[in-house]
Amino acid sequence: MSEARNPKSVRIAVAQTPVREDPRDVDALRESGRQVRALMREASDRGARIVHFPEGAICFPHKLVMSVDGPDAVGPADWDRCQWPVLRSELAAITELARELRLWTVIASVHRLTEPNRPHNSLYVISDRGEVVTRYDERLLSKTKVSYMYSPGVSPVTFDVDGVRFGCLLGMEVHYPELFAEYEELDVDCVLFSTSGTSGNTTAQAQGHAAVNSYWVSLSVPTQHSAKAPSGIIAPNGDWLERCPADDSPSVAVVNLDDSSEAAAESVTYGRPWRREARAGVYTEHQVTDPRSEDRTAAF
């Protein structure tokens, strides 16, 4: 996308779904899976090639539900409480539907590790062939997550759909601009950010990251937060392109990520290439040796 002479375009859907917090509740896990698949079908019907879901789309285990010291105190998570067979079966059904619809699907889930290691908090990237082609594990976790619940990830993840490169972030990572800058260096065209909450002015930060890095940002949040921060797509100029309804309804917003569009062309054609040139040292040859430059107390 950084090269305007080689335009790129892909149609993306960003979802908002209810997030349930008890991984022991089989019926709730099943209902989450059904809602995800319903939105996958809607995204496909509206021409999307890729659909992006929030953190905890199947379940976001609550720290007090999982705590061995709960329900009134936070302590180490007991992951034996999770209905792993049900979770796996719902993810398998989502993977099969992705293959059937030929729809790339980015879905959040807990990723189990070998005991006694804690799981990762993850985003699975499922291809339009129904294959898990990569997985992003949240790296910069909250204090509670890293102390009691999850093992942190170690690396960024990118993948391409129809020539458009995506990167993934998760949880509270919107608060770390260096992660977004890292994806700019990896030449991504769009960052998919999934979260279960919107504290700390998440939407404004997401817009800032899009504008500073001149790429698209897809923000996917639970329906519980849609009244103040519905899911949506931010253009490389920092403007919202499309957002889900602010009415707590499960829904998708669908747009074309087109780098020749009015919302992207200037940022992609001029802003991003110039910032790269500036960081590469373009100013060095223009620097001068001058006593009036070196003397910082010189006036007028």
Short mmCIF file of N, CA, C and O in Angstrom, two decimals, residues 196-295:
data_model
loop_
_atom_site.label_atom_id
_atom_site.label_comp_id
_atom_site.label_asym_id
_atom_site.label_seq_id
_atom_site.Cartn_x
_atom_site.Cartn_y
_atom_site.Cartn_z
N SER A 196 -11.43 -6.33 24.43
CA SER A 196 -12.66 -6.61 25.18
C SER A 196 -13.12 -5.39 25.96
O SER A 196 -14.16 -5.42 26.61
N GLY A 197 -12.34 -4.29 25.92
CA GLY A 197 -12.70 -3.10 26.66
C GLY A 197 -12.27 -1.85 25.92
O GLY A 197 -11.52 -1.92 24.95
N THR A 198 -12.73 -0.71 26.38
CA THR A 198 -12.42 0.55 25.70
C THR A 198 -11.93 1.62 26.68
O THR A 198 -12.19 2.80 26.51
N SER A 199 -11.22 1.20 27.71
CA SER A 199 -10.72 2.17 28.69
C SER A 199 -9.57 2.97 28.10
O SER A 199 -8.92 2.54 27.14
N GLY A 200 -9.30 4.13 28.68
CA GLY A 200 -8.17 4.92 28.24
C GLY A 200 -8.33 5.54 26.87
O GLY A 200 -7.36 5.74 26.15
N ASN A 201 -9.57 5.84 26.49
CA ASN A 201 -9.82 6.49 25.21
C ASN A 201 -9.27 5.67 24.04
O ASN A 201 -8.51 6.18 23.19
N THR A 202 -9.65 4.42 24.00
CA THR A 202 -9.15 3.49 22.99
C THR A 202 -9.40 3.97 21.57
O THR A 202 -8.52 3.87 20.71
N THR A 203 -10.59 4.51 21.31
CA THR A 203 -10.91 4.89 19.94
C THR A 203 -10.01 6.02 19.45
O THR A 203 -9.54 6.00 18.31
N ALA A 204 -9.78 7.00 20.31
CA ALA A 204 -8.91 8.11 19.91
C ALA A 204 -7.49 7.63 19.66
O ALA A 204 -6.82 8.07 18.71
N GLN A 205 -7.01 6.72 20.50
CA GLN A 205 -5.67 6.18 20.29
C GLN A 205 -5.59 5.39 18.99
O GLN A 205 -4.60 5.51 18.25
N ALA A 206 -6.61 4.61 18.69
CA ALA A 206 -6.61 3.84 17.45
C ALA A 206 -6.58 4.77 16.24
O ALA A 206 -5.87 4.52 15.25
N GLN A 207 -7.35 5.86 16.29
CA GLN A 207 -7.33 6.83 15.20
C GLN A 207 -5.95 7.46 15.06
O GLN A 207 -5.46 7.67 13.94
N GLY A 208 -5.32 7.77 16.19
CA GLY A 208 -3.99 8.35 16.15
C GLY A 208 -2.97 7.41 15.53
O GLY A 208 -2.13 7.82 14.72
N HIS A 209 -3.05 6.12 15.89
CA HIS A 209 -2.11 5.15 15.32
C HIS A 209 -2.29 5.03 13.82
O HIS A 209 -1.32 4.92 13.07
N ALA A 210 -3.54 5.04 13.35
CA ALA A 210 -3.80 4.97 11.91
C ALA A 210 -3.20 6.17 11.20
O ALA A 210 -2.52 6.04 10.17
N ALA A 211 -3.44 7.38 11.73
CA ALA A 211 -2.97 8.60 11.08
C ALA A 211 -1.45 8.72 11.11
O ALA A 211 -0.82 9.09 10.12
N VAL A 212 -0.84 8.40 12.24
CA VAL A 212 0.62 8.52 12.38
C VAL A 212 1.35 7.55 11.46
O VAL A 212 2.40 7.87 10.89
N ASN A 213 0.79 6.36 11.29
CA ASN A 213 1.45 5.33 10.49
C ASN A 213 0.93 5.23 9.06
O ASN A 213 1.44 4.46 8.26
N SER A 214 -0.12 6.00 8.75
CA SER A 214 -0.70 6.02 7.40
C SER A 214 -1.11 4.63 6.93
O SER A 214 -0.79 4.21 5.81
N TYR A 215 -1.80 3.90 7.81
CA TYR A 215 -2.40 2.64 7.40
C TYR A 215 -3.78 2.52 8.03
O TYR A 215 -4.19 3.31 8.87
N TRP A 216 -4.52 1.52 7.58
CA TRP A 216 -5.86 1.27 8.09
C TRP A 216 -5.77 0.60 9.45
O TRP A 216 -4.85 -0.18 9.72
N VAL A 217 -6.73 0.86 10.31
CA VAL A 217 -6.88 0.15 11.57
C VAL A 217 -8.31 -0.34 11.68
O VAL A 217 -9.26 0.45 11.54
N SER A 218 -8.46 -1.64 11.91
CA SER A 218 -9.77 -2.23 12.17
C SER A 218 -9.88 -2.44 13.68
O SER A 218 -9.08 -3.17 14.27
N LEU A 219 -10.87 -1.78 14.29
CA LEU A 219 -11.08 -1.87 15.75
C LEU A 219 -12.32 -2.72 16.01
O LEU A 219 -13.43 -2.34 15.63
N SER A 220 -12.13 -3.86 16.66
CA SER A 220 -13.25 -4.77 16.95
C SER A 220 -13.43 -4.88 18.45
O SER A 220 -12.50 -5.26 19.18
N VAL A 221 -14.64 -4.52 18.93
CA VAL A 221 -14.95 -4.49 20.36
C VAL A 221 -16.25 -5.26 20.61
O VAL A 221 -17.03 -5.50 19.70
N PRO A 222 -16.52 -5.63 21.85
CA PRO A 222 -17.77 -6.31 22.18
C PRO A 222 -18.97 -5.38 22.05
O PRO A 222 -18.86 -4.15 22.14
N THR A 223 -20.13 -5.99 21.88
CA THR A 223 -21.36 -5.19 21.81
C THR A 223 -21.60 -4.41 23.10
O THR A 223 -22.21 -3.34 23.08
N GLN A 224 -21.10 -4.93 24.23
CA GLN A 224 -21.30 -4.25 25.51
C GLN A 224 -20.76 -2.83 25.52
O GLN A 224 -21.17 -2.00 26.31
N HIS A 225 -19.81 -2.54 24.62
CA HIS A 225 -19.19 -1.21 24.59
C HIS A 225 -19.63 -0.39 23.37
O HIS A 225 -19.09 0.69 23.13
N SER A 226 -20.59 -0.90 22.61
CA SER A 226 -20.91 -0.24 21.35
C SER A 226 -21.56 1.12 21.53
O SER A 226 -21.49 1.97 20.63
N ALA A 227 -22.18 1.38 22.67
CA ALA A 227 -22.83 2.68 22.86
C ALA A 227 -21.83 3.83 22.78
O ALA A 227 -22.13 4.90 22.25
N LYS A 228 -20.62 3.61 23.30
CA LYS A 228 -19.62 4.67 23.25
C LYS A 228 -18.48 4.38 22.28
O LYS A 228 -17.77 5.32 21.88
N ALA A 229 -18.31 3.11 21.89
CA ALA A 229 -17.18 2.78 21.02
C ALA A 229 -17.53 1.58 20.15
O ALA A 229 -16.99 0.48 20.34
N PRO A 230 -18.41 1.75 19.16
CA PRO A 230 -18.74 0.62 18.29
C PRO A 230 -17.54 0.21 17.43
O PRO A 230 -16.64 1.02 17.17
N SER A 231 -17.54 -1.03 17.00
CA SER A 231 -16.50 -1.50 16.10
C SER A 231 -16.51 -0.69 14.81
O SER A 231 -17.55 -0.17 14.39
N GLY A 232 -15.34 -0.60 14.17
CA GLY A 232 -15.29 0.15 12.92
C GLY A 232 -13.93 0.09 12.27
O GLY A 232 -12.98 -0.50 12.79
N ILE A 233 -13.85 0.73 11.10
CA ILE A 233 -12.63 0.79 10.30
C ILE A 233 -12.17 2.23 10.22
O ILE A 233 -12.95 3.13 9.89
N ILE A 234 -10.88 2.46 10.51
CA ILE A 234 -10.28 3.79 10.45
C ILE A 234 -9.37 3.86 9.23
O ILE A 234 -8.54 2.97 8.99
N ALA A 235 -9.51 4.94 8.46
CA ALA A 235 -8.70 5.13 7.26
C ALA A 235 -7.30 5.62 7.62
O ALA A 235 -7.05 6.07 8.74
N PRO A 236 -6.36 5.56 6.66
CA PRO A 236 -4.99 6.02 6.94
C PRO A 236 -4.87 7.51 7.26
O PRO A 236 -3.81 7.94 7.73
N ASN A 237 -5.91 8.28 7.04
CA ASN A 237 -5.88 9.68 7.45
C ASN A 237 -6.45 9.90 8.85
O ASN A 237 -6.54 11.03 9.33
N GLY A 238 -6.86 8.81 9.52
CA GLY A 238 -7.37 8.88 10.88
C GLY A 238 -8.87 9.02 10.99
O GLY A 238 -9.40 9.04 12.10
N ASP A 239 -9.57 9.12 9.87
CA ASP A 239 -11.03 9.26 9.88
C ASP A 239 -11.71 7.89 9.93
O ASP A 239 -11.21 6.92 9.35
N TRP A 240 -12.87 7.85 10.61
CA TRP A 240 -13.68 6.64 10.57
C TRP A 240 -14.31 6.50 9.19
O TRP A 240 -14.89 7.44 8.66
N LEU A 241 -14.22 5.30 8.62
CA LEU A 241 -14.87 5.01 7.35
C LEU A 241 -16.26 4.45 7.55
O LEU A 241 -17.21 4.82 6.86
N GLU A 242 -16.36 3.51 8.47
CA GLU A 242 -17.64 2.84 8.72
C GLU A 242 -17.60 2.27 10.13
O GLU A 242 -16.54 1.82 10.60
N ARG A 243 -18.77 2.30 10.81
CA ARG A 243 -18.85 1.75 12.17
C ARG A 243 -20.13 0.94 12.32
O ARG A 243 -21.13 1.18 11.64
N CYS A 244 -20.08 -0.02 13.23
CA CYS A 244 -21.26 -0.81 13.56
C CYS A 244 -22.25 0.07 14.33
O CYS A 244 -21.88 1.12 14.87
N PRO A 245 -23.52 -0.37 14.43
CA PRO A 245 -24.50 0.40 15.19
C PRO A 245 -24.11 0.52 16.67
O PRO A 245 -23.53 -0.40 17.24
N ALA A 246 -24.45 1.65 17.27
CA ALA A 246 -24.15 1.88 18.68
C ALA A 246 -25.34 1.48 19.55
O ALA A 246 -25.79 2.24 20.40
N ASP A 247 -25.84 0.27 19.33
CA ASP A 247 -27.07 -0.15 20.01
C ASP A 247 -26.98 -1.54 20.63
O ASP A 247 -27.99 -2.21 20.85
N ASP A 248 -25.75 -2.00 20.91
CA ASP A 248 -25.53 -3.31 21.54
C ASP A 248 -25.88 -4.50 20.65
O ASP A 248 -25.95 -5.63 21.14
N SER A 249 -26.10 -4.28 19.37
CA SER A 249 -26.50 -5.38 18.50
C SER A 249 -25.29 -6.07 17.88
O SER A 249 -24.33 -5.41 17.47
N PRO A 250 -25.29 -7.41 17.80
CA PRO A 250 -24.27 -8.11 17.02
C PRO A 250 -24.37 -7.67 15.56
O PRO A 250 -25.45 -7.69 14.98
N SER A 251 -23.25 -7.28 14.99
CA SER A 251 -23.31 -6.71 13.65
C SER A 251 -21.92 -6.68 13.03
O SER A 251 -20.91 -6.93 13.70
N VAL A 252 -21.89 -6.34 11.73
CA VAL A 252 -20.63 -6.14 11.03
C VAL A 252 -20.70 -4.83 10.26
O VAL A 252 -21.76 -4.42 9.79
N ALA A 253 -19.56 -4.16 10.16
CA ALA A 253 -19.39 -3.02 9.26
C ALA A 253 -18.46 -3.48 8.15
O ALA A 253 -17.44 -4.12 8.41
N VAL A 254 -18.82 -3.18 6.90
CA VAL A 254 -18.09 -3.71 5.75
C VAL A 254 -17.64 -2.54 4.87
O VAL A 254 -18.43 -1.68 4.51
N VAL A 255 -16.34 -2.52 4.53
CA VAL A 255 -15.80 -1.46 3.67
C VAL A 255 -14.72 -2.05 2.76
O VAL A 255 -14.20 -3.14 3.01
N ASN A 256 -14.39 -1.28 1.73
CA ASN A 256 -13.25 -1.61 0.88
C ASN A 256 -12.02 -0.89 1.38
O ASN A 256 -12.05 0.34 1.55
N LEU A 257 -10.97 -1.62 1.66
CA LEU A 257 -9.68 -0.99 1.93
C LEU A 257 -9.02 -0.74 0.58
O LEU A 257 -8.46 -1.64 -0.03
N ASP A 258 -9.09 0.48 0.12
CA ASP A 258 -8.64 0.85 -1.22
C ASP A 258 -7.66 2.00 -1.10
O ASP A 258 -8.03 3.11 -0.71
N ASP A 259 -6.40 1.76 -1.42
CA ASP A 259 -5.40 2.80 -1.21
C ASP A 259 -5.45 3.92 -2.24
O ASP A 259 -4.72 4.90 -2.14
N SER A 260 -6.33 3.80 -3.23
CA SER A 260 -6.53 4.89 -4.17
C SER A 260 -7.75 5.74 -3.81
O SER A 260 -8.07 6.69 -4.52
N SER A 261 -8.42 5.39 -2.70
CA SER A 261 -9.60 6.14 -2.28
C SER A 261 -9.21 7.49 -1.71
O SER A 261 -8.07 7.73 -1.32
N GLU A 262 -10.18 8.40 -1.65
CA GLU A 262 -9.92 9.75 -1.13
C GLU A 262 -9.42 9.71 0.30
O GLU A 262 -8.58 10.53 0.70
N ALA A 263 -9.92 8.75 1.09
CA ALA A 263 -9.54 8.68 2.51
C ALA A 263 -8.12 8.18 2.72
O ALA A 263 -7.57 8.32 3.81
N ALA A 264 -7.52 7.59 1.68
CA ALA A 264 -6.22 6.97 1.86
C ALA A 264 -5.12 7.53 0.97
O ALA A 264 -3.95 7.49 1.34
N ALA A 265 -5.48 8.05 -0.20
CA ALA A 265 -4.49 8.33 -1.23
C ALA A 265 -3.38 9.26 -0.76
O ALA A 265 -2.19 8.99 -0.95
N GLU A 266 -3.72 10.39 -0.15
CA GLU A 266 -2.69 11.35 0.25
C GLU A 266 -1.76 10.76 1.31
O GLU A 266 -0.53 10.89 1.23
N SER A 267 -2.34 10.10 2.33
CA SER A 267 -1.52 9.51 3.39
C SER A 267 -0.60 8.43 2.85
O SER A 267 0.58 8.35 3.22
N VAL A 268 -1.13 7.61 1.96
CA VAL A 268 -0.37 6.48 1.44
C VAL A 268 0.66 6.94 0.41
O VAL A 268 1.79 6.46 0.39
N THR A 269 0.28 7.89 -0.43
CA THR A 269 1.17 8.33 -1.51
C THR A 269 2.28 9.24 -1.02
O THR A 269 3.42 9.15 -1.48
N TYR A 270 1.97 10.13 -0.07
CA TYR A 270 2.93 11.14 0.36
C TYR A 270 3.38 10.99 1.82
O TYR A 270 4.58 11.02 2.11
N GLY A 271 2.41 10.84 2.74
CA GLY A 271 2.74 10.85 4.15
C GLY A 271 3.66 9.71 4.57
O GLY A 271 4.72 9.94 5.18
N ARG A 272 3.28 8.51 4.26
CA ARG A 272 4.07 7.36 4.71
C ARG A 272 5.45 7.29 4.05
O ARG A 272 6.46 7.12 4.75
N PRO A 273 5.56 7.47 2.73
CA PRO A 273 6.89 7.45 2.13
C PRO A 273 7.82 8.55 2.66
O PRO A 273 9.01 8.31 2.86
N TRP A 274 7.27 9.75 2.89
CA TRP A 274 8.14 10.83 3.37
C TRP A 274 8.64 10.55 4.78
O TRP A 274 9.81 10.81 5.11
N ARG A 275 7.78 10.03 5.66
CA ARG A 275 8.24 9.73 7.02
C ARG A 275 9.34 8.68 6.99
O ARG A 275 10.29 8.73 7.78
N ARG A 276 9.23 7.72 6.09
CA ARG A 276 10.29 6.72 5.98
C ARG A 276 11.60 7.35 5.51
O ARG A 276 12.68 7.03 6.01
N GLU A 277 11.50 8.26 4.55
CA GLU A 277 12.70 8.94 4.05
C GLU A 277 13.31 9.80 5.15
O GLU A 277 14.54 9.84 5.32
N ALA A 278 12.45 10.48 5.92
CA ALA A 278 12.95 11.33 7.00
C ALA A 278 13.69 10.52 8.05
O ALA A 278 14.75 10.91 8.54
N ARG A 279 13.13 9.37 8.40
CA ARG A 279 13.77 8.53 9.41
C ARG A 279 15.06 7.91 8.91
O ARG A 279 15.91 7.51 9.71
N ALA A 280 15.21 7.82 7.61
CA ALA A 280 16.41 7.20 7.03
C ALA A 280 17.60 8.15 7.00
O ALA A 280 18.70 7.76 6.60
N GLY A 281 17.42 9.43 7.40
CA GLY A 281 18.55 10.34 7.50
C GLY A 281 18.63 11.39 6.42
O GLY A 281 19.73 11.91 6.14
N VAL A 282 17.52 11.72 5.80
CA VAL A 282 17.53 12.70 4.71
C VAL A 282 18.02 14.06 5.17
O VAL A 282 18.51 14.87 4.37
N TYR A 283 17.94 14.35 6.47
CA TYR A 283 18.31 15.68 6.97
C TYR A 283 19.82 15.86 7.13
O TYR A 283 20.30 17.00 7.22
N THR A 284 20.56 14.78 7.16
CA THR A 284 21.99 14.87 7.50
C THR A 284 22.73 15.82 6.58
O THR A 284 23.53 16.67 7.02
N GLU A 285 22.53 15.71 5.29
CA GLU A 285 23.28 16.52 4.33
C GLU A 285 22.90 18.00 4.40
O GLU A 285 23.58 18.86 3.85
N HIS A 286 21.80 18.32 5.07
CA HIS A 286 21.35 19.71 5.18
C HIS A 286 21.75 20.35 6.51
O HIS A 286 21.51 21.54 6.71
N GLN A 287 22.33 19.58 7.41
CA GLN A 287 22.76 20.13 8.69
C GLN A 287 24.00 21.00 8.50
O GLN A 287 24.83 20.74 7.62
N VAL A 288 24.13 22.05 9.31
CA VAL A 288 25.21 23.01 9.13
C VAL A 288 26.00 23.16 10.43
O VAL A 288 25.53 22.84 11.51
N THR A 289 27.24 23.64 10.26
CA THR A 289 28.07 24.02 11.40
C THR A 289 28.07 25.54 11.48
O THR A 289 28.54 26.23 10.57
N ASP A 290 27.53 26.07 12.55
CA ASP A 290 27.35 27.52 12.66
C ASP A 290 27.32 27.87 14.15
O ASP A 290 26.55 27.28 14.91
N PRO A 291 28.17 28.83 14.58
CA PRO A 291 28.19 29.16 16.01
C PRO A 291 26.84 29.65 16.53
O PRO A 291 26.50 29.45 17.70
N ARG A 292 26.08 30.30 15.68
CA ARG A 292 24.77 30.77 16.12
C ARG A 292 23.77 29.62 16.24
O ARG A 292 22.72 29.75 16.87
N SER A 293 24.10 28.50 15.62
CA SER A 293 23.29 27.29 15.81
C SER A 293 23.69 26.58 17.10
O SER A 293 22.83 26.11 17.86
N GLU A 294 24.99 26.55 17.35
CA GLU A 294 25.49 25.82 18.51
C GLU A 294 25.26 26.56 19.82
O GLU A 294 25.12 25.93 20.88
N ASP A 295 25.21 27.86 19.77
CA ASP A 295 24.99 28.65 20.98
C ASP A 295 23.48 28.79 21.22
O ASP A 295 22.80 29.58 20.57
#
